[in-house]
Coordinates of C-alpha atoms and ligand atoms in Angstrom, one line a residue:
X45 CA 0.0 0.0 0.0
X46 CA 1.4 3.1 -1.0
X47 CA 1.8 6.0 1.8
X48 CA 0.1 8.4 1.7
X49 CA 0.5 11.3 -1.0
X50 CA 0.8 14.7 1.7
X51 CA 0.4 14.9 5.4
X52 CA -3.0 14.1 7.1
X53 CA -4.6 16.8 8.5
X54 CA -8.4 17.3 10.8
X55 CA -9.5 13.6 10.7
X56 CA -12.4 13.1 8.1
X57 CA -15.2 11.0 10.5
X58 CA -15.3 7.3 10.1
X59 CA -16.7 5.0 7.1
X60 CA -18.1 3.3 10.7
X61 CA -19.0 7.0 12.0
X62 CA -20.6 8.5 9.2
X63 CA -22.7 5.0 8.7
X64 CA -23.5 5.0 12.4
X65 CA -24.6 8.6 12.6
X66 CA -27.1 8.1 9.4
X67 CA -29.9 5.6 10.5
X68 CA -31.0 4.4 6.4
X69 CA -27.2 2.9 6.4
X70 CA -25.4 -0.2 7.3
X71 CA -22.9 -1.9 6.5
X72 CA -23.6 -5.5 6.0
X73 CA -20.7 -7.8 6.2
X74 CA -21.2 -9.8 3.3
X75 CA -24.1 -7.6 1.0
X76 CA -22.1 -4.4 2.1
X77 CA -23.8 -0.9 2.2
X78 CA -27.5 -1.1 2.3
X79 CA -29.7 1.3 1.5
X80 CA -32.7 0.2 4.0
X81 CA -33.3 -3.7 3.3
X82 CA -31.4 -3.5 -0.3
X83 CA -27.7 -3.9 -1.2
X84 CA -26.6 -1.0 -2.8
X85 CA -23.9 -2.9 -5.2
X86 CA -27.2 -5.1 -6.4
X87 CA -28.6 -1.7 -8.4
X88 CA -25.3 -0.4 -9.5
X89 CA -25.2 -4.3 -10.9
X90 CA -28.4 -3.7 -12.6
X91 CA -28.4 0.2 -13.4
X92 CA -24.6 0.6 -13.7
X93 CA -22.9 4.0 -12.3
X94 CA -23.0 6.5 -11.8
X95 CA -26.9 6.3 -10.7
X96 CA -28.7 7.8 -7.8
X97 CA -31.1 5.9 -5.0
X98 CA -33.3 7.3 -2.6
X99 CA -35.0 5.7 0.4
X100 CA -38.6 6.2 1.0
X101 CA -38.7 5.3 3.9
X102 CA -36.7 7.9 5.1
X103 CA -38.7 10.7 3.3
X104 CA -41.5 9.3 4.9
X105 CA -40.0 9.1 8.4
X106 CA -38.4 12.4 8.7
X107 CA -41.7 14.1 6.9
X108 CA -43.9 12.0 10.2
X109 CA -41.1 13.6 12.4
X110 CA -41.5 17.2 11.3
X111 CA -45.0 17.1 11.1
X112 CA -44.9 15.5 15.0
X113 CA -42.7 18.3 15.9
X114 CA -45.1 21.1 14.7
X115 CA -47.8 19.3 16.7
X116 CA -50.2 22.1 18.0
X117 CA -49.3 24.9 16.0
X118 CA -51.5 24.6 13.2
X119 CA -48.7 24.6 10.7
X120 CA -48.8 22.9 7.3
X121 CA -45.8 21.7 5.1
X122 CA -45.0 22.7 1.4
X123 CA -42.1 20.4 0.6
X124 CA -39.7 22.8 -1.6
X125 CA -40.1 20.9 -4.9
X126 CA -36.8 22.7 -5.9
X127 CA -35.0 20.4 -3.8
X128 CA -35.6 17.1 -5.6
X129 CA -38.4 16.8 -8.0
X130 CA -39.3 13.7 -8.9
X131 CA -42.9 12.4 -9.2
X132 CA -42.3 9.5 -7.2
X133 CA -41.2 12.0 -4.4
X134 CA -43.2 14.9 -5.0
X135 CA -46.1 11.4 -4.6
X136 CA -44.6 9.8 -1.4
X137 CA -44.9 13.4 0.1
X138 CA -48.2 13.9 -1.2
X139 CA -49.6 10.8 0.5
X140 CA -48.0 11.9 3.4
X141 CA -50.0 15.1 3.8
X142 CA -47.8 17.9 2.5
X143 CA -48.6 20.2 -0.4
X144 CA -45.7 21.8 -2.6
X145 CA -43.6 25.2 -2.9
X146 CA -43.1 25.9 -6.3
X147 CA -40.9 28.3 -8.0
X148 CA -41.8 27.6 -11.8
X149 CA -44.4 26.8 -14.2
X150 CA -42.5 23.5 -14.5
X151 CA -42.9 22.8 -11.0
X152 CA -46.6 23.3 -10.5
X153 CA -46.9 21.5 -13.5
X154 CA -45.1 18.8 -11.7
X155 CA -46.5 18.9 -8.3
X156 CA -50.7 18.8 -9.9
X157 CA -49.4 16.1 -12.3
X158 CA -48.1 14.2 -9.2
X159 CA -51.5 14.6 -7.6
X160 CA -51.2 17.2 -5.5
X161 CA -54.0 19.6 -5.1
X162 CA -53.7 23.2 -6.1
X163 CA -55.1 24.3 -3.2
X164 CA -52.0 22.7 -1.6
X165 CA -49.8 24.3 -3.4
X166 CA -47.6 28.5 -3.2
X167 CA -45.8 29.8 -5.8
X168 CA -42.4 31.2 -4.4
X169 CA -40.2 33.4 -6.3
X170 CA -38.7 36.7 -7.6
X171 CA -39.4 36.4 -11.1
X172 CA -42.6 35.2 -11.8
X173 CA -43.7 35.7 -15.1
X174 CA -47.4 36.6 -17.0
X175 CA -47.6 33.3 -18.3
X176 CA -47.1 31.6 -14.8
X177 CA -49.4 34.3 -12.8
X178 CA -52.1 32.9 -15.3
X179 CA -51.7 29.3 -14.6
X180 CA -51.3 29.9 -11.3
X181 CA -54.5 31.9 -11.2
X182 CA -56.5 29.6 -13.7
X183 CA -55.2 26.4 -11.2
X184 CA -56.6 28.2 -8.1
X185 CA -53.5 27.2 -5.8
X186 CA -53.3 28.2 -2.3
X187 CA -51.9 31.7 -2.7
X188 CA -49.0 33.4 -4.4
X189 CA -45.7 34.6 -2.5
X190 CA -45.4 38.1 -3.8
X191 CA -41.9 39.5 -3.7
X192 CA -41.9 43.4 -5.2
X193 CA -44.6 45.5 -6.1
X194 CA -43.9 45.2 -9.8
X195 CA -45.4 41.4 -9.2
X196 CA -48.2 42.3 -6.8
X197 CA -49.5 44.8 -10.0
X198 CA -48.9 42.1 -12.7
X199 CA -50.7 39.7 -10.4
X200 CA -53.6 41.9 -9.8
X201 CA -54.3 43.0 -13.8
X202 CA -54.1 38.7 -14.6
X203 CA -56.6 38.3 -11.6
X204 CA -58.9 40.8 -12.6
X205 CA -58.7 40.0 -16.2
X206 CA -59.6 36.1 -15.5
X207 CA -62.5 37.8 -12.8
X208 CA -60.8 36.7 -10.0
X209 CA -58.6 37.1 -6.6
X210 CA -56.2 35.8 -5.4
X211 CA -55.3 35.4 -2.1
X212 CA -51.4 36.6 -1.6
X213 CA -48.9 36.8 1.1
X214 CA -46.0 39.2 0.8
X215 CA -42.7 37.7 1.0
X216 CA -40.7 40.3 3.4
X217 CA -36.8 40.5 3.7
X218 CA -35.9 40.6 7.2
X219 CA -32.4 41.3 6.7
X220 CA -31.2 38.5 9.2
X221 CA -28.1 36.6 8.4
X222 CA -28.5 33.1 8.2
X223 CA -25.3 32.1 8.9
X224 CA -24.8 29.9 5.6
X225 CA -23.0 29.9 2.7
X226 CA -23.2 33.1 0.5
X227 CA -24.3 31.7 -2.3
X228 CA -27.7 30.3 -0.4
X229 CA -28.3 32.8 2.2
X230 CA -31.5 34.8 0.7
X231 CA -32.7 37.4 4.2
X232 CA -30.2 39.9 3.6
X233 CA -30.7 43.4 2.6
X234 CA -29.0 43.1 -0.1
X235 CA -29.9 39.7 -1.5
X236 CA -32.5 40.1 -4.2
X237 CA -35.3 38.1 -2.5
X238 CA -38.3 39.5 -0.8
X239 CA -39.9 43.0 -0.2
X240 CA -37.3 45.6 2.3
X241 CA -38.8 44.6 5.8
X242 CA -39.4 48.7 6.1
X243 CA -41.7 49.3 2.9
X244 CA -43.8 46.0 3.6
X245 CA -46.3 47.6 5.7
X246 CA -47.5 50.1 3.5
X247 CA -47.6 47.4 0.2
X248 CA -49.8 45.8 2.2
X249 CA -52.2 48.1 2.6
X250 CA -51.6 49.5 -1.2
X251 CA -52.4 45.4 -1.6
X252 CA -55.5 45.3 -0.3
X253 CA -57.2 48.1 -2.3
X254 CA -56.4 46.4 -5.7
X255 CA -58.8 44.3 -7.4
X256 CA -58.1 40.5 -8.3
X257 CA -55.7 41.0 -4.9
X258 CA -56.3 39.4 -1.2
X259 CA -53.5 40.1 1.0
X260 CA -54.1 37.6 3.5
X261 CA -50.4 37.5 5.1
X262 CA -46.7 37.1 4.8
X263 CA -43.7 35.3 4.0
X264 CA -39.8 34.9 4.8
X265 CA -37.2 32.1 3.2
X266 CA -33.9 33.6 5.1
X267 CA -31.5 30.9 3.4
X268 CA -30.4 27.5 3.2
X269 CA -28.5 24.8 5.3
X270 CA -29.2 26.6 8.2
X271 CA -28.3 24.8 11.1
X272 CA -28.7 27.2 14.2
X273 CA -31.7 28.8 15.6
X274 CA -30.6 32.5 16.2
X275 CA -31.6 33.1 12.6
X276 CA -34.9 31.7 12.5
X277 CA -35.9 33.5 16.0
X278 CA -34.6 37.0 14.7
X279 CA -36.1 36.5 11.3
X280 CA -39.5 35.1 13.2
X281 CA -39.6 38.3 15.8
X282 CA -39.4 40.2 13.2
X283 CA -42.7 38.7 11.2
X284 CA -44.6 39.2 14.5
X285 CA -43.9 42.7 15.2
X286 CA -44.6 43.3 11.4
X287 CA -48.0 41.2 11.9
X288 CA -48.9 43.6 15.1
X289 CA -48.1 46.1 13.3
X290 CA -50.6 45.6 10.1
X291 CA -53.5 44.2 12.3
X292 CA -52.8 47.8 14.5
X293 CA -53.7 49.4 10.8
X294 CA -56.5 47.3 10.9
X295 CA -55.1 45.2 7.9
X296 CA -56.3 41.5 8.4
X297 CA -53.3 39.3 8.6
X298 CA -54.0 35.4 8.8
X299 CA -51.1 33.5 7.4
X300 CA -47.7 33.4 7.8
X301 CA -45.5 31.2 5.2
X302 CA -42.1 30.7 7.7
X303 CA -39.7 28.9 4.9
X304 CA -37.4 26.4 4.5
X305 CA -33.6 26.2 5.1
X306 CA -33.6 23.3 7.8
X307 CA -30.2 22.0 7.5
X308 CA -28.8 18.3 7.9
X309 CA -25.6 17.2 8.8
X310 CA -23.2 16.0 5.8
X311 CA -20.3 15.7 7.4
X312 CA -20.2 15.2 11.6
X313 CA -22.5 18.0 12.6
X314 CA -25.3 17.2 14.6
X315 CA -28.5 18.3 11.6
X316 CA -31.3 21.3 12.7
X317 CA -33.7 19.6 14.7
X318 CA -37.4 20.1 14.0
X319 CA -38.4 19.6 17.8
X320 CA -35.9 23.2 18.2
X321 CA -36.9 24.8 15.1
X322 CA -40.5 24.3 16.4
X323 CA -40.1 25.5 19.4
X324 CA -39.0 29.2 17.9
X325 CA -42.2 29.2 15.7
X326 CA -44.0 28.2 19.1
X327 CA -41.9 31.3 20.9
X328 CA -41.9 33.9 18.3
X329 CA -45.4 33.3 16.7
X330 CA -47.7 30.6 18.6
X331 CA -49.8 33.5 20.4
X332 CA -50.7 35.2 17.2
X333 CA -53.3 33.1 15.4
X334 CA -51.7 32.5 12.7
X335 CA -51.8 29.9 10.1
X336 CA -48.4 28.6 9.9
X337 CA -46.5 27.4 6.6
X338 CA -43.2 25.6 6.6
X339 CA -41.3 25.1 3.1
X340 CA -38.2 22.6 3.9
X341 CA -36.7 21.0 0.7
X342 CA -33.0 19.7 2.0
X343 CA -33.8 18.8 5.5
X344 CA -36.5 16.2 3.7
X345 CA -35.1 14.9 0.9
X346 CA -31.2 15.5 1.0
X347 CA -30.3 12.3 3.7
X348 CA -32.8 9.9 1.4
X349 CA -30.7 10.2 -1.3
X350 CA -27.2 8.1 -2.5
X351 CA -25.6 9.2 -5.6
X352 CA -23.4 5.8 -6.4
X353 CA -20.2 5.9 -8.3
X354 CA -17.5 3.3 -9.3
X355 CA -13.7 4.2 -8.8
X356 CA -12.3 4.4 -12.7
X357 CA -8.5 4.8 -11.9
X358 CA -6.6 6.2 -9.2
X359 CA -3.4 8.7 -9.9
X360 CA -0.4 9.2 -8.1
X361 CA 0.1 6.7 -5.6
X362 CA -3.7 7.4 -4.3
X363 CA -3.6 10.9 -4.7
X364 CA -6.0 11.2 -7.1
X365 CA -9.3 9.0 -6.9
X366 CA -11.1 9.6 -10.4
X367 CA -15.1 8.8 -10.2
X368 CA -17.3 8.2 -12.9
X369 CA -19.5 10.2 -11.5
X370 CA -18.5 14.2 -12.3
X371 CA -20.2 17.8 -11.4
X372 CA -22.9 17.3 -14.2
X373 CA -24.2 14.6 -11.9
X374 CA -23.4 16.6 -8.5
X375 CA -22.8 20.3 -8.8
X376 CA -22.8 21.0 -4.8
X377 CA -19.2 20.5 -4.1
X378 CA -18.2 22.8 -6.7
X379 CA -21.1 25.0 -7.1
X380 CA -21.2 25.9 -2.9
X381 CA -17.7 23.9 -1.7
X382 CA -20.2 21.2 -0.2
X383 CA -18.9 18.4 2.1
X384 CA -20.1 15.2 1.3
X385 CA -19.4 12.1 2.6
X386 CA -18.3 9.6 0.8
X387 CA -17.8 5.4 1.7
X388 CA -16.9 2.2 0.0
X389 CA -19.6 0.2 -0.5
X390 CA -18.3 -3.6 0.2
X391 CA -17.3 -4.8 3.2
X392 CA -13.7 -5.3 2.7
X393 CA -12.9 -1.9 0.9
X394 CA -14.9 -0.5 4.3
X395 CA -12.1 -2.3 6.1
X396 CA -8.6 -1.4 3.6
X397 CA -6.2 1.6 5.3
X398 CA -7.2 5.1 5.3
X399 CA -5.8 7.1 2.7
X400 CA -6.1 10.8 1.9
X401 CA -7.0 11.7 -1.6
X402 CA -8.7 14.4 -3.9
X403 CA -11.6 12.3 -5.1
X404 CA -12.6 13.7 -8.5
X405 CA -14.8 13.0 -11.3
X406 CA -13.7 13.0 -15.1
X407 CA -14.5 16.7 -16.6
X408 CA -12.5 19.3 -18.1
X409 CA -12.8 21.2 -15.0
X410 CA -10.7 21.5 -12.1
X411 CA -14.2 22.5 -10.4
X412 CA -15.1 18.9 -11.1
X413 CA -13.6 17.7 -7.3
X414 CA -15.8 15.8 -4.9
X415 CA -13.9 15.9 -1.7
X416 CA -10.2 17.5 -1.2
X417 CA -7.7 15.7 1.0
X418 CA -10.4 13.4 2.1
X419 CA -9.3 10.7 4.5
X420 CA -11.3 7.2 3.3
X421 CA -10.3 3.7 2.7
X422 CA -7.8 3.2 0.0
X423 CA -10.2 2.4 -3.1
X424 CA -8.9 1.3 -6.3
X425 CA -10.3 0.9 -9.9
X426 CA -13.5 -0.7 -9.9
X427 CA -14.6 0.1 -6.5
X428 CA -18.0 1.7 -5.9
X429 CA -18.6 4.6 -3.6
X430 CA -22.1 6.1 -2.5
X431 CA -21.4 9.9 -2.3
X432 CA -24.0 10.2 0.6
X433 CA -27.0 13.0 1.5
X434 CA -27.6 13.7 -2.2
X435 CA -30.9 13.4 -2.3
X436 CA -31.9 17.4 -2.3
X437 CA -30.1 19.7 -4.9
X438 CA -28.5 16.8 -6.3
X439 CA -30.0 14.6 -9.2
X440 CA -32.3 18.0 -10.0
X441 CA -29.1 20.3 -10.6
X442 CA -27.4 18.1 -12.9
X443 CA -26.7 19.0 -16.5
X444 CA -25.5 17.3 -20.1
X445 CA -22.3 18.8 -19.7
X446 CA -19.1 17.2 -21.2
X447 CA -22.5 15.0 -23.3
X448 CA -23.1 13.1 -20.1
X449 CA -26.5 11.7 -20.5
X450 CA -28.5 12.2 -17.3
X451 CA -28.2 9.5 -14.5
X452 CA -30.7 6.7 -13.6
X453 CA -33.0 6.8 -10.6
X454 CA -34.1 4.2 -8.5
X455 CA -36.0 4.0 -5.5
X456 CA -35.9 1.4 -2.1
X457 CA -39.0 0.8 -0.1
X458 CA -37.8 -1.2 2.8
X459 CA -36.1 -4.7 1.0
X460 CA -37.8 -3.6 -2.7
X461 CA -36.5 -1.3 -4.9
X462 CA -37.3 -0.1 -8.6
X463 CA -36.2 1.9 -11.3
X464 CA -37.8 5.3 -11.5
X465 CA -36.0 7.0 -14.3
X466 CA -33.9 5.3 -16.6
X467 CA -30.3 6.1 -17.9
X468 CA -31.0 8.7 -20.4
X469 CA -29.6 7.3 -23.9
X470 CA -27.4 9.3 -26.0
X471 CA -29.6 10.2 -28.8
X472 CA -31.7 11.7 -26.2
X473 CA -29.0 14.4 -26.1
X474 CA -29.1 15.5 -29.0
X475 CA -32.5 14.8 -30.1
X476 CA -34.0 18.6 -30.0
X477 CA -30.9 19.9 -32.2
X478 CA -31.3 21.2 -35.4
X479 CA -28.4 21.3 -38.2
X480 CA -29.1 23.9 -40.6
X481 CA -28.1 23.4 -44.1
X482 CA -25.4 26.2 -43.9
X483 CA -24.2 24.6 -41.1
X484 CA -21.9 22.9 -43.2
X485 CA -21.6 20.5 -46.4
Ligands
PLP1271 C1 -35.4 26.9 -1.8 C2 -36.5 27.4 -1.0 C3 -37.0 26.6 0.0 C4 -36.4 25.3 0.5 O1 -35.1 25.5 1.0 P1 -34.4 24.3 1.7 O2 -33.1 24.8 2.2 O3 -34.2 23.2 0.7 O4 -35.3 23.9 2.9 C5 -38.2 27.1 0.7 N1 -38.8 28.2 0.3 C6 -38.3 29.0 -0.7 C7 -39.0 30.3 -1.0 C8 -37.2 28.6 -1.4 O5 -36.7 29.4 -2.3

């Protein structure tokens, strides 16, 4: 076994930790890594790599768990479709009670198609266009996030035009830093999200004389991956003094749509838990009689999710472990320097020395790294991995880039599992392009 390439630095947890801290895993000693009841090496046998699998089970479990948490408050979840959205999930959350945050026409299109009601469903986001105002309107879903008054006017001429109105809640910018990476915290002053936390009082009530219009409350999203509270209980004192503050005008305020941003643990760190983020909602707003709205994405989907790989070739003594899977599959790590984890999948690679390597995938990028200096067992050509909690903003981010036709899906259900999108064939890449004539010939 070769040494290692450079000197070891802070100890990367465990294949044994990160497997003990993540209840979906084990490791069994002759099947190696399950996913729930099912080996993973038996789909990368069937599906070949790079492919992704998600547990259902544990979308199920952890939707239960935040839905126990906010016990009492009368709170409803809209899972973030953004953060993985497959039918079969946007389905298993359906039939678990939640409705859907969308942020496209795509989306809602995606969420009503998976069965979801409208009146289930909000429509987040700072660039709403005509065209998805009217289907929004024309679906009837619950209400529409409304996040400048440029929106709130387009909103109310499609309402009025189509005879109706539509009940809205302005989405306020509290200008509270979430702590998280810059590229995902949204509740500062100067991201682009949300109406300034000073001129939302007076929209409101500029709201409620339009026609097609029903301001019926508000909304904040501060960021993503958050995994303290401080952020959530300033961002949450905030909305009530703002809500006190319109029903003093004698504006009627009835919901409040509270966001997402619940962050997991991908490395060691102990995930945001929902019984603590529930008790803040309970703190800041449970006296107000509100109807509360939580949007989480990540904190539902991201731990269901494996994204498996097999080892190509290593470089330079270990050094360098190439993947088959790349960015276009994964984007997190080089999009928003996102740990993951990542483990052998049979038993005896679980077992070989710990080496420390840059494990990368096989695009013309340097960008295209997985992990730097990451200490795991030595794995050699042939090897698979599961690059672990890559369920949310993982399979749904991916591009064709480098022609790298999308991934396969599957999904486990306790000791079943089945194929829920298949490996996307090569023609399929290029099947939309056009040659002109003068292209050549
Ligand atoms: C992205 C987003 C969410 C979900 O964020 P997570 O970090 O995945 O929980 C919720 N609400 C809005 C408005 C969003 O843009």
């Amino acid at each position: 076994m070769a040494e290692p390439a450079y000197a070891l630095n802070e100890p990367d947890p465990s294949v044994q930790e990160l497997i003990a801290a993540r209840p979906q895993l084990r490791m069994d000693a002759q099947a190696g890594l399950m996913l729930d009841g099912v080996p993973l090496a038996r789909i990368a046998a069937e599906l070949g790599t790079p492919a992704w699998v998600y547990s259902a089970e544990t979308m199920r479990t952890r939707l239960h768990a935040l839905q126990d948490a906010l016990g009492g408050l009368n709170a409803d979840v809209h899972y973030a479709v953004k953060a993985n959205d497959h039918l079969a999930v946007l389905r298993i959350f359906a039939a678990g009670g939640a409705g859907a945050d969308v942020v496209s026409e795509g989306e809602l299109r995606r969420a009503r198609q998976a069965g979801i009601p409208a009146s289930h469903i909000v429509f987040s986001g700072v660039g709403k266009t005509v065209r998805e105002l009217t289907l929004a309107v024309t679906e009837g879903i619950a209400q529409v996030n409304i996040e400048s008054p440029a929106e709130l006017d387009m909103l109310s001429a499609v309402a009025s035009r189509l005879g109706r109105v539509m009940p809205v809640v302005l989405r306020i910018n509290p200008d509270v830093d979430a702590g998280t990476h810059a590229k995902i915290t949204t509740g500062k002053a100067d991201n682009k999200f949300g109406i300034p936390f000073d001129d939302a009082a007076d929209l409101y009530a500029y709201a409620a004389t339009l026609p097609g219009i029903a301001p019926v409350g508000l909304a904040l999203h501060i960021g993503s991956q958050i995994l303290t509270l401080a952020p959530y209980r300033a961002a949450y004192q905030r909305a009530a003094e703002l809500v006190r503050g319109l029903r003093e005008r004698g504006l009627a305020v009835e919901r409040l749509d509270c966001g997402g941003g619940i962050g997991i643990g991908y490395r060691d760190e102990p995930g945001a838990s929902p019984t603590g983020f529930a008790g803040v909602l309970r703190a800041t707003l449970g006296n107000l009689g509100l109807k509360l709205m939580v949007e989480p994405g990540r904190w539902l989907v991201g731990p269901a999710g494996v994204l498996l790989s097999e080892v190509v070739l290593t470089k330079g003594d270990g050094r360098f472990v190439v993947l088959d899977a790349a960015m276009n599959d994964l984007i997190r790590p080089a999009m928003y320097d996102a740990y993951h984890a990542i483990v052998p999948i049979s038993p005896v690679d679980a077992l070989a020395p710990v080496r420390q390597s840059d494990i990368v995938g096989p695009i013309c990028e340097t960008g295209d790294t997985f992990a730097r200096s990451r200490r795991l067992p030595a794995v050699e050509a042939g090897a698979l991995v599961a690059i672990l909690d890559a369920g949310a903003y993982g399979a749904v981010m991916s591009s064709a880039y480098n022609a790298r036709p999308a991934a396969p899906i599957a999904l486990v259900d306790g000791d079943r599992w089945t194929t829920i999108r298949a490996r996307q064939s090569y023609e399929a890449l290029w099947t939309n392009e056009i040659v002109p004539d003068f292209s050549g010939g």
